[in-house]
Coordinates of C-alpha atoms in Angstrom, one line a residue:
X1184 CA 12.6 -6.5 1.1
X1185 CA 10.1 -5.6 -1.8
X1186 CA 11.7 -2.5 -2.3
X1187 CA 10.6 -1.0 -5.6
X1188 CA 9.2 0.7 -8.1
X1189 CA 8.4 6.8 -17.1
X1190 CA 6.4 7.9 -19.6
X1191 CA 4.8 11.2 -19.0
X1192 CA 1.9 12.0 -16.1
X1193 CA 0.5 15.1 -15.4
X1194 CA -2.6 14.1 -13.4
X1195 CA -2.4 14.1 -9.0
X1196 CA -2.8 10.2 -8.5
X1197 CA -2.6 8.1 -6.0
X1198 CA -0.6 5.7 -4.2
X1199 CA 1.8 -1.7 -0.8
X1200 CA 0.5 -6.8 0.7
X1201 CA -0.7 -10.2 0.3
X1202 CA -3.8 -11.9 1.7
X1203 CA -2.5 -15.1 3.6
X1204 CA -4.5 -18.4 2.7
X1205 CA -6.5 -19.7 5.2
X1206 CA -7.3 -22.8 3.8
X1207 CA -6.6 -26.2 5.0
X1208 CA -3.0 -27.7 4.4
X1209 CA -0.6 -25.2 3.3
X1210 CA -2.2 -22.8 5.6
X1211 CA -0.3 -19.8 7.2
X1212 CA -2.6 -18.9 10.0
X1213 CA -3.6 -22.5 12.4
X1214 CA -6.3 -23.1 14.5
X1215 CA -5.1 -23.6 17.9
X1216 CA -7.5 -25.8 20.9
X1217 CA -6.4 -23.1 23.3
X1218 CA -9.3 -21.7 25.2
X1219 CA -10.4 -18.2 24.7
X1220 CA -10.8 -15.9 28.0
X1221 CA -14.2 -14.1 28.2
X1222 CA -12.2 -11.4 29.9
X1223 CA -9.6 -11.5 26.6
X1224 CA -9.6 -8.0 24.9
X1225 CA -11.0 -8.0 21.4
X1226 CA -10.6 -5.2 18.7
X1227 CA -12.8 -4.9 15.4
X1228 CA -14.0 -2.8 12.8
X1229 CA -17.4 -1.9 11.3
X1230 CA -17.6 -0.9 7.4
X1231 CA -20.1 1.3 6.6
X1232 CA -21.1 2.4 3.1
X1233 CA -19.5 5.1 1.9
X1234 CA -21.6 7.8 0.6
X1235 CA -21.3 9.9 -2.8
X1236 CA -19.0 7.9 -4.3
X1237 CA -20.0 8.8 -7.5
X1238 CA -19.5 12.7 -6.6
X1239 CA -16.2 11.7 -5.1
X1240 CA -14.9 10.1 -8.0
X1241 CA -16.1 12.9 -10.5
X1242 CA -14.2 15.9 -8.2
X1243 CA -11.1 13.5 -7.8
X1244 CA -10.1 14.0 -11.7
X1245 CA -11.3 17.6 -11.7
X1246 CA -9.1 18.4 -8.6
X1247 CA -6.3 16.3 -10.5
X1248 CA -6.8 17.8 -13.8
X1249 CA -5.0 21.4 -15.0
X1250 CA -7.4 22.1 -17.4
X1251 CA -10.1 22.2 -15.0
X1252 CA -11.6 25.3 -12.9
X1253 CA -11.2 22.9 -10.2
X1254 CA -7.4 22.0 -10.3
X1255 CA -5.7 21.9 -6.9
X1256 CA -8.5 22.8 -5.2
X1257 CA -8.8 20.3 -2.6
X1258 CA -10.8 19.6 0.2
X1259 CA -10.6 19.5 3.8
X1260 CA -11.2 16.2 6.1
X1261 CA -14.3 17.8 7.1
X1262 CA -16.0 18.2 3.5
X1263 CA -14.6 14.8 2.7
X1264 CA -16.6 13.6 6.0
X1265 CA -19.8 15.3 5.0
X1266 CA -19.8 13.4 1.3
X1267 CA -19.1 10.2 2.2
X1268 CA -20.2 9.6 5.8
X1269 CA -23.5 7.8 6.4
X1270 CA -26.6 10.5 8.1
X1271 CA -26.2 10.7 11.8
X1272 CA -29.3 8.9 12.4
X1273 CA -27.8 5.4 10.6
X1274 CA -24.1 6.0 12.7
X1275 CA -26.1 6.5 16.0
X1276 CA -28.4 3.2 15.5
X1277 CA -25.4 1.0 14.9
X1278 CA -23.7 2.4 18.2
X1279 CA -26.8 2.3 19.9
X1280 CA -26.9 -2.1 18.7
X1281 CA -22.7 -2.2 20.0
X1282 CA -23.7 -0.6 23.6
X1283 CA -27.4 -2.5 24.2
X1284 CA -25.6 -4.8 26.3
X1285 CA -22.9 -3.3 27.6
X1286 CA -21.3 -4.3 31.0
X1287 CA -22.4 -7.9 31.1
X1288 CA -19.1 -8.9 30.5
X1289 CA -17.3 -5.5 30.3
X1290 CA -17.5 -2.2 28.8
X1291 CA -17.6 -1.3 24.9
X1292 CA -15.8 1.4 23.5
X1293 CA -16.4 3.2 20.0
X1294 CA -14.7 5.7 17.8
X1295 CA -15.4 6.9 14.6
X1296 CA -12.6 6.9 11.8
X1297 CA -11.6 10.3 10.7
X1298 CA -14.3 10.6 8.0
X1299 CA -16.8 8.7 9.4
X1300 CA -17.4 5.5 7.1
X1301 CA -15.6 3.4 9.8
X1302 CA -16.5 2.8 13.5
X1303 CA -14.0 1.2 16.0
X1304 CA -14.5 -0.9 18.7
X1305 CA -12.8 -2.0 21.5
X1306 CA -14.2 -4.7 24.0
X1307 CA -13.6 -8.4 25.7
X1308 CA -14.3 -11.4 23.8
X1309 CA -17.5 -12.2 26.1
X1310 CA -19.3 -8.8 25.4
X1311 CA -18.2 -9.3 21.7
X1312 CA -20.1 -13.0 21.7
X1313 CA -23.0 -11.2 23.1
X1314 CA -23.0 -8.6 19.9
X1315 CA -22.9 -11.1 17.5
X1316 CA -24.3 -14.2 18.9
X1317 CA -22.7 -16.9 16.4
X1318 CA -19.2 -15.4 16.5
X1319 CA -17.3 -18.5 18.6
X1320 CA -13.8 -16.9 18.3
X1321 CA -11.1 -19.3 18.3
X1322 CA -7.1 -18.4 18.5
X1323 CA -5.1 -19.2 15.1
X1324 CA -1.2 -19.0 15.5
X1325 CA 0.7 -17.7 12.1
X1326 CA 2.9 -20.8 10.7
X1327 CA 6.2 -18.2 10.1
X1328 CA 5.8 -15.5 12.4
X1329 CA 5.3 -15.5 16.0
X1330 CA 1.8 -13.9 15.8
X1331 CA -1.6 -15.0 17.5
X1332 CA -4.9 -13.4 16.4
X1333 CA -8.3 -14.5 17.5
X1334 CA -11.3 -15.3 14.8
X1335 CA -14.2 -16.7 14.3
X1336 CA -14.5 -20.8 13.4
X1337 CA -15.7 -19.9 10.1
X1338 CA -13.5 -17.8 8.1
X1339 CA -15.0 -15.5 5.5
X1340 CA -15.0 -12.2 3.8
X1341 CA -15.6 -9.0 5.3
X1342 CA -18.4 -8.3 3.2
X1343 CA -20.5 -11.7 3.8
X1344 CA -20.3 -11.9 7.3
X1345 CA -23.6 -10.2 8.3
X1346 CA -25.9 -12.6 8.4
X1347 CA -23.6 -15.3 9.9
X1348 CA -22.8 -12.7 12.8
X1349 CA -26.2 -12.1 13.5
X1350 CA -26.2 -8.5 12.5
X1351 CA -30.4 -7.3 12.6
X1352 CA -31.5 -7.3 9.6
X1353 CA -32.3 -3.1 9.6
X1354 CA -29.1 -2.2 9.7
X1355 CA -27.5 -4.2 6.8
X1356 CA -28.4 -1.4 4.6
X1357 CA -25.8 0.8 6.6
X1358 CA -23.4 -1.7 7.3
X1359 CA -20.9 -3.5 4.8
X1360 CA -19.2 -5.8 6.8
X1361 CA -17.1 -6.3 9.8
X1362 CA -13.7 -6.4 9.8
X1363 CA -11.3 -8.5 11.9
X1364 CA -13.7 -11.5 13.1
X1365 CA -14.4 -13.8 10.0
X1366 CA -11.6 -12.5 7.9
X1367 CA -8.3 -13.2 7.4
X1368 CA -5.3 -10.3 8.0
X1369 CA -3.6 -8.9 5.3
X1370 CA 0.3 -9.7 4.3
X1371 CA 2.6 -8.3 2.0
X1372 CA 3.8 -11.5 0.0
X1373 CA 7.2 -11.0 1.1
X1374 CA 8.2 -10.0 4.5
X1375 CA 10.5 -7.1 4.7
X1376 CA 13.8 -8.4 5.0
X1377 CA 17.0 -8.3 7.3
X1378 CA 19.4 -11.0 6.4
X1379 CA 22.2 -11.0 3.9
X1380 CA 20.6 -13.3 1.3
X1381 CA 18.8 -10.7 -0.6
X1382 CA 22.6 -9.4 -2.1
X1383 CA 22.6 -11.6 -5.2
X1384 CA 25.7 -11.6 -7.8
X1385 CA 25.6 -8.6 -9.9
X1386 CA 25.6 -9.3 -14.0
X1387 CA 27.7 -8.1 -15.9
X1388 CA 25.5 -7.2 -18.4
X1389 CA 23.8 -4.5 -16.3
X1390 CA 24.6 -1.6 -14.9
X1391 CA 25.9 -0.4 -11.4
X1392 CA 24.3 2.3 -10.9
X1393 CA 26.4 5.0 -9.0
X1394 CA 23.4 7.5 -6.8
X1395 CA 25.1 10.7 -8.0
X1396 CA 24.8 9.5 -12.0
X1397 CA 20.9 8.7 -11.1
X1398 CA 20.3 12.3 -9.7
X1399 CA 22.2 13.8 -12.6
X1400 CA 20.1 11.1 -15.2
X1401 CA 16.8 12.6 -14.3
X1402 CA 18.1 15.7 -13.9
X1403 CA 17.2 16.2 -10.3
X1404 CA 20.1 18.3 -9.4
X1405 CA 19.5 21.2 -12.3
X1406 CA 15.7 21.4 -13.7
X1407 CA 14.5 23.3 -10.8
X1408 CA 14.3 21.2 -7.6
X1409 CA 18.1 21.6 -7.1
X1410 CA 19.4 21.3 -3.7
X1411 CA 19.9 25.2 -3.4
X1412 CA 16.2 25.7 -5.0
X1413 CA 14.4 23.1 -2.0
X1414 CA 17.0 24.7 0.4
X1415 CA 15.2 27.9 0.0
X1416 CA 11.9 26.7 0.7
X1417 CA 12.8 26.3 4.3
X1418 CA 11.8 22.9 4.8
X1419 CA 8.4 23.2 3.6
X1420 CA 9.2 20.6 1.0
X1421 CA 8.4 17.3 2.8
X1422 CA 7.8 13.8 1.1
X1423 CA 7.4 10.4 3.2
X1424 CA 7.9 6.5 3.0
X1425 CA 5.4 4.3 4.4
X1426 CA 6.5 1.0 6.1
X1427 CA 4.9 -1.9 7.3
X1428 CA 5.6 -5.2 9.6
X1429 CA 7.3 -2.9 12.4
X1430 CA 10.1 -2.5 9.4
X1431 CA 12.7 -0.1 10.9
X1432 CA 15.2 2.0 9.3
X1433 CA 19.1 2.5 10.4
X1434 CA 19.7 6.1 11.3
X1435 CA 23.7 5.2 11.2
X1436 CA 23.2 3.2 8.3
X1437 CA 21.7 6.6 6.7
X1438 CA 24.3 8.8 8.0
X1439 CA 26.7 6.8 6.6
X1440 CA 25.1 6.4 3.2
X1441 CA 24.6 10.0 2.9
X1442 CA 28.6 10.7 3.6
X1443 CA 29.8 8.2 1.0
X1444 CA 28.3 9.9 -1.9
X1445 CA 28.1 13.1 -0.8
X1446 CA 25.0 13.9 0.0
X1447 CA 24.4 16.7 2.4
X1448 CA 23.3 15.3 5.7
X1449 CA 19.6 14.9 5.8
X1450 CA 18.2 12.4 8.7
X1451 CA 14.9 11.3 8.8
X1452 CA 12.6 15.2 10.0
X1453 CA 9.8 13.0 12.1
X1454 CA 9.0 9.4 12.4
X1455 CA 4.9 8.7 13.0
X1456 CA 4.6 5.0 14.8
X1457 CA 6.4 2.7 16.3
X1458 CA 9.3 0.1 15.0
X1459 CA 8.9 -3.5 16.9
X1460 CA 12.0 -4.9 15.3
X1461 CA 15.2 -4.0 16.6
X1462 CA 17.4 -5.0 13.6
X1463 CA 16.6 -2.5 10.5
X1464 CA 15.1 -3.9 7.7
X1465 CA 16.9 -3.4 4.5
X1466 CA 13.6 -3.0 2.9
X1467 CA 13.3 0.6 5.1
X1468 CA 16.7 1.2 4.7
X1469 CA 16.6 0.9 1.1
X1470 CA 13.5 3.5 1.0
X1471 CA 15.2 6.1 3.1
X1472 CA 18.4 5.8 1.2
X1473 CA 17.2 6.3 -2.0
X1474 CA 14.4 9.2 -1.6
X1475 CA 17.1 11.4 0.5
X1476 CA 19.3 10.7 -2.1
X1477 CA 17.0 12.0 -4.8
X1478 CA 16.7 15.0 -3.3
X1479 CA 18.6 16.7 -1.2
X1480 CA 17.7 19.0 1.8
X1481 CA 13.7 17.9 1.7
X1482 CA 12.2 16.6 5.0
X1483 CA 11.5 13.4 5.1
X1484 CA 9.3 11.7 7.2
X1485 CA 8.8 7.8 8.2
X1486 CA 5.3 6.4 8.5
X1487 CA 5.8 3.3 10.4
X1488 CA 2.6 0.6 11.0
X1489 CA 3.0 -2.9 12.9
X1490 CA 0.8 -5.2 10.8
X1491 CA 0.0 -4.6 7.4
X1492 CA -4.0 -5.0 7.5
X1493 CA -6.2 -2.5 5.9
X1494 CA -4.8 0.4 3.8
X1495 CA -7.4 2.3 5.0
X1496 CA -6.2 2.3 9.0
X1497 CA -3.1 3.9 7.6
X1498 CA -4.9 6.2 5.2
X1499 CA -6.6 7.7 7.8
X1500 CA -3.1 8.3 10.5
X1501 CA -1.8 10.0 7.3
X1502 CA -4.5 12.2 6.8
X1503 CA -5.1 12.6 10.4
X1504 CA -1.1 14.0 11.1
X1505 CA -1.0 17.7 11.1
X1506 CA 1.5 19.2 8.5
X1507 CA 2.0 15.5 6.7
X1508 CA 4.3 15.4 3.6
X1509 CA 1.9 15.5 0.7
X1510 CA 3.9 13.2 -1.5
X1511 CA 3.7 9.4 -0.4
X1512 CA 6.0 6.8 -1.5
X1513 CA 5.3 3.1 -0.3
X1514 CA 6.9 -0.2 -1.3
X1515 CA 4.2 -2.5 -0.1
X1516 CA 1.9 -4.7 -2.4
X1517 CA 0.0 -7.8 -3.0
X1518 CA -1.8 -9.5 -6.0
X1519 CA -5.4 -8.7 -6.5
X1520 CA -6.6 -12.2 -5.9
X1521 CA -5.2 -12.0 -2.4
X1522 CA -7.2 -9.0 -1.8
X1523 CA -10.7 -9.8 -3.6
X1524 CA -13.0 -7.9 -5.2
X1525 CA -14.8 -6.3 -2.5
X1526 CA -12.2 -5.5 -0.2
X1527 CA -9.5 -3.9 -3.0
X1528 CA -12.9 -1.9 -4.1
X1529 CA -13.4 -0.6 -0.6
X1530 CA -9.8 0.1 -0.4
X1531 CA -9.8 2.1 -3.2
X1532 CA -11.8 4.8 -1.5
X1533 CA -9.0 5.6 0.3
X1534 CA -6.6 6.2 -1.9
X1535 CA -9.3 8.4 -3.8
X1536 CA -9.6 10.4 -0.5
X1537 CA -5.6 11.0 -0.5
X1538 CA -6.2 12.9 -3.8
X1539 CA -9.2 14.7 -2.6
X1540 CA -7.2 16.2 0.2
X1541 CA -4.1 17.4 -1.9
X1542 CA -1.8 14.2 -1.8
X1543 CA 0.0 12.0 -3.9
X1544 CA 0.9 8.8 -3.6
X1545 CA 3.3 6.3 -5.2
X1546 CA 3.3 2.5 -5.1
X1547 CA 5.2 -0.2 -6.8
X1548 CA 3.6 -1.9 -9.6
X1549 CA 5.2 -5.0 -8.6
X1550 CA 8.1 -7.2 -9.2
X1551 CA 7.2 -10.7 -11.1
X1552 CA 5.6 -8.9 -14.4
X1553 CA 2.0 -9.6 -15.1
X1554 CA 2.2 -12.5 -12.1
X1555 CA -0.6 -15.4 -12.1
X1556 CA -3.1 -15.6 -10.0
X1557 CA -1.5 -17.4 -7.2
X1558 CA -4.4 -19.7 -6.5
X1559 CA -5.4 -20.8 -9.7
X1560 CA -2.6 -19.9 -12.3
X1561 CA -5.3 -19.7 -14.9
X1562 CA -5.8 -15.4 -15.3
X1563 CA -2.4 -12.6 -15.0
X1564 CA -2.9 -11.0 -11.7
X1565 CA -1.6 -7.4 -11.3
X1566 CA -0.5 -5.9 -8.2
X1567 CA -2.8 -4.0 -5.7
X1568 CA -2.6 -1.3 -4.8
X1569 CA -1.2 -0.5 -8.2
X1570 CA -4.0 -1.2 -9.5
X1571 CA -6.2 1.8 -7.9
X1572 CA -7.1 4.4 -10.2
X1573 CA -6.3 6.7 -7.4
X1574 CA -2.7 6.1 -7.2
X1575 CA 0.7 6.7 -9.4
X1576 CA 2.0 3.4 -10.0
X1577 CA 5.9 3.1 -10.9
X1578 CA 7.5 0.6 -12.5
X1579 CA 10.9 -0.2 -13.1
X1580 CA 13.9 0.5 -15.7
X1581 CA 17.5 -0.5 -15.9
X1582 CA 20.5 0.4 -17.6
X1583 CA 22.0 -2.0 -19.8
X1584 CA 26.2 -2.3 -19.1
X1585 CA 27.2 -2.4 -22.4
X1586 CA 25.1 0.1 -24.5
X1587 CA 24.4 2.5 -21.6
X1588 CA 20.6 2.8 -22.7
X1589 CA 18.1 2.8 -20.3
X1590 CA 15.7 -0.4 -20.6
X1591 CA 12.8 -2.3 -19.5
X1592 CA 13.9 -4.3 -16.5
X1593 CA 12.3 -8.0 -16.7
X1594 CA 10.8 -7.9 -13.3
X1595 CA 8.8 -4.4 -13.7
X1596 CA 5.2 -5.2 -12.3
X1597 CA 2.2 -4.6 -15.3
X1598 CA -0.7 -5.3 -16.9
X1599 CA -4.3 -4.7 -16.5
X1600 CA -6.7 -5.1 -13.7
X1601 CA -9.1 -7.4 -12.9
X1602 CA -11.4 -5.3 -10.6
X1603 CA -11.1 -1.6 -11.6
X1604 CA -12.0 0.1 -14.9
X1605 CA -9.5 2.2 -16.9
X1606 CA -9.8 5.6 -16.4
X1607 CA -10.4 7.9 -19.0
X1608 CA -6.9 9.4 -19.3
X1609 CA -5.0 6.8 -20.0
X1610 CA -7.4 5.3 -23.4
X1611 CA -5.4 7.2 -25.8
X1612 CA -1.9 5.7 -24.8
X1613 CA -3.0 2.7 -23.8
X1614 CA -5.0 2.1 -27.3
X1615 CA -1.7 3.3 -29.1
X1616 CA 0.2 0.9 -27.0
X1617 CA -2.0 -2.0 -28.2
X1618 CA -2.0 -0.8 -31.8
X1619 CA 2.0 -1.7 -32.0
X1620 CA 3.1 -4.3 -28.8
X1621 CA 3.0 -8.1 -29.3
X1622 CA 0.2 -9.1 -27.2
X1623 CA 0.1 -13.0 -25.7
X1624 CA -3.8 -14.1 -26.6
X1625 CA -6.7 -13.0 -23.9
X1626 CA -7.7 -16.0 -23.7
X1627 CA -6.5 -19.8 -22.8
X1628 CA -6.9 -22.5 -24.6
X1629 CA -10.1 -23.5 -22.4
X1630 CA -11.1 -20.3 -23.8
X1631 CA -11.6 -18.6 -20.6
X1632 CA -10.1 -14.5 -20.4
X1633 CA -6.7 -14.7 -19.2
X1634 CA -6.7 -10.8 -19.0
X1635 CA -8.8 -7.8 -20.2
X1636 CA -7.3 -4.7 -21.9
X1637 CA -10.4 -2.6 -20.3
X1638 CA -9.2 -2.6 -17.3
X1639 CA -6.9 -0.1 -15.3
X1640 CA -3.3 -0.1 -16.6
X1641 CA 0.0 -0.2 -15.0
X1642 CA 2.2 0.9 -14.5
X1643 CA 2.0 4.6 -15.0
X1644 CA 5.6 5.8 -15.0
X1645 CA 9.0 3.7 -14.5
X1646 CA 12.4 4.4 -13.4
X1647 CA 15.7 3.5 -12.6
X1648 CA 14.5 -0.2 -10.3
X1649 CA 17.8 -2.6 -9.8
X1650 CA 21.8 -2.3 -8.7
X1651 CA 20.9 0.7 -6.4
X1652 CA 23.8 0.8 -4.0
X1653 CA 23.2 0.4 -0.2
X1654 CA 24.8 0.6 3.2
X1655 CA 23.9 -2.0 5.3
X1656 CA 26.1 -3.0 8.0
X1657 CA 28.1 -2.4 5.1
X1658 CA 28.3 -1.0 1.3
X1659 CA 26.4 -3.2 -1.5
X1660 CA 27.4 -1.4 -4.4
X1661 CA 25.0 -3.1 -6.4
X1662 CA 21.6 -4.4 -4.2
X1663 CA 19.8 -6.3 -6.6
X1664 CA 17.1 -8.8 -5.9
X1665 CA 14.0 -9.7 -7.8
X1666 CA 12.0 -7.7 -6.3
X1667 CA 14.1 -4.9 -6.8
X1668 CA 11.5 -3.0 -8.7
X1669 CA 10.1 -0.9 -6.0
X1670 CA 13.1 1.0 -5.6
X1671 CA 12.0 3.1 -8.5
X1672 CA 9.6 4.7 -6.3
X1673 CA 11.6 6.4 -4.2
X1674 CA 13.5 7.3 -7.1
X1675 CA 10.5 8.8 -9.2
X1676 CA 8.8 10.3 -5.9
X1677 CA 11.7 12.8 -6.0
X1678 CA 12.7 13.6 -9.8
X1679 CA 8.4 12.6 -11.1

């Protein structure tokens, strides 16, 4: 359960995973000898380049910015298609390549993602081999999980896999990459979680915190977003947690959290997906707990996806899903590293596209402090997607048991990325913040960068992040694990 994550913020941001290594030895995923069908079904994805990014980027921050003539006004799926899809022409030559030889082996079918810089295809591993003629799919078997996928016998990235895959030559300049043959899927680094271990002994240097006192803390019961003020907005208030890995929540576990403290009865309004677990993870249950908690009598919907693989898949359902919540609080992350430069990059578009189209996203900015890059321990290694400048990233506080003061919590997620650029607004603080914190040195003693204070900072905002209470088969007055963190976000998406 990464469950997880305040300064001030007035911009519309927005806003969780952990590439599994493939390498030899210590490998998650495993090559298996089993045969692979011609007839066995294959799904994939094709990466086109997006379009306009430049314009895209430039009318995100004037839609997020109040002092611009452009301030909340936001655009529809279809403008955001007609910026950043690729001409007709270049879509309909790439479908034209996937259906040449169609019906050899069996039939190919396409769709288009909702704005057009994706195409999906469904076909048999046979008609697949025929597309890209050096593909030689083999099936690899997850070491952990009871999970098979099929890929190609050379594993690489998304973004370098035309050539190898035989893709002509006119149509790499419409084509990034291909998704789902040569690469490897995308894991949060810890699994959402349903057993008993992640209660650890409380200290009694910090704080229990009781729900009602947080509320009242942040003032969410009396600056404005009281539960009589959202009451009169007829449900039109929504806001929604995102979960991964099938994680289900515990409607009875809700109820009876809800009763405890008090909290007028608020079940979950709609739930988009499916669960495959049938025990609820205390990662979900933790996320609907707390957000109903911060605010009482707002909808609340569940987003629920099976495997955690591209952001951008579940970007698009959101966007997709008439009358969504516009605020978007998810607990899921991984380290940059995992992700890679390209793929985080490509990511990022998406979450630039929530902004575009009115909504705002929150994500945890992680739970083991600046972390280490996990392959190479040489370089601090922020969290993605944290690390988008498209997102609100939330780190977490505590309250310290003896002085009462709110704190830094040791865990909180931060730093500075390794990929993406800071953005403009945050130069001023981040300069001041320089000016007066004890910074370790840049560089190692090799005298390679260990970090860069150019790039993107997080986290954004913090709040309340350990000794939340939960009901889980039963009460935990004081759920604290080390990845706590992320439980600010459900916190902040309410009183932010």
């Amino acid at each position: 359960a990464t469950k997880k994550w305040i300064t001030n913020m007035k911009v519309i941001l927005f806003v969780v995973v952990s590439l599994i290594l493939f390498a030899s030895g210590d490998a998650r995923w495993n090559r298996l000898d089993d045969p692979v069908r011609s007839d066995q079904a294959i799904s994939f994805k094709i990466a086109l380049h997006p379009q306009n990014l430049e314009q895209l980027d430039s009318l995100f921050w004037s839609i997020s910015d109040p002092k611009s003539p452009l301030f909340g006004k936001f655009l529809t799926n279809d403008q955001i298609a007609d910026l950043i899809s690729l001409p007709e022409s270049q879509i309909r030559s790439i479908e034209n390549y996937l259906h040449a030889k169609e019906g050899l082996v069996c039939e190919v079918v396409t769709r288009r993602s909702l704005h057009g810089e994706y195409i999906y295809v469904d076909t048999c591993v046979g008609q697949a081999n025929l597309i890209f003629p050096n593909l030689h799919l083999s099936v690899y078997s997850h070491d952990q999980e009871d999970r098979q996928i099929l890929r190609s016998a050379v594993i690489m990235d998304f973004h370098e896999n035309l050539h190898f895959l035989g893709v002509p030559q006119e149509l790499h300049k419409s084509i990034a990459g291909v998704h789902y043959l040569t690469d490897i899927p995308v894991e949060r680094l810890h699994s959402a979680q349903t057993g008993k271990d992640v209660f650890q002994p409380w200290q009694k240097t910090d704080k229990e915190l009781n729900i009602n006192e947080i509320s009242q803390y942040f003032g969410a019961t009396n600056n404005g977003i009281s539960p009589q003020s959202l009451q009169a907005n007829n449900g039109q208030v929504r806001q929604a947690v995102v979960e991964f890995l099938g994680a289900p929540f515990s409607p009875s576990f809700l109820q009876t959290f809800q009763q405890k403290y008090n909290i007028p009865l608020n079940p979950i309004a709609k739930i988009i997906g499916s669960a495959k677990n049938e025990t609820s993870s205390i990662e979900a249950d933790l996320d609907v707990q707390t957000i109903t908690s911060m605010a009482h009598n707002v909808q609340t919907w569940d987003f629920v996806f099976d495997n955690l693989d591209l952001w951008s898949d579940a970007i698009d359902t959101i966007m997709s899903t008439p009358g969504a919540p516009r605020v978007i609080s998810s607990s899921y992350g991984t380290s940059e590293t995992f992700y890679g430069k390209a793929l985080a990059t490509s990511e990022s578009v998406g979450f630039m596209k929530l902004g575009l189209g009115g909504f705002s996203f929150l994500t945890g900015s992680g739970d083991s402090g600046p972390d280490l890059d996990p392959k190479s321990c040489d370089r601090y290694d922020p969290v993605f997607p944290a690390t988008s400048p498209y997102v609100i990233a939330v780190g977490g506080t505590k309250i310290d048991g003896k002085s009462g003061v709110e704190g830094w919590w040791w865990h909180s997620g931060g730093g500075f990325s390794n990929y993406f650029d800071r953005p403009r607004f945050q130069d001023q603080v981040v300069e001041r913040y320089l000016s007066v914190a004890k910074m370790p040195p840049t560089s190692g003693a090799d005298g390679e960068e260990i970090y860069s204070t150019t790039g993107r900072a997080i986290p954004d905002v913090a709040a309340f992040a350990a000794f939340y209470p939960i009901f889980w088969e039963k009460f935990y007055p004081y759920w604290r694990r080390n990845f706590g963190g992320y439980t600010s976000v459900d916190c902040f998406d309410r009183v932010g």
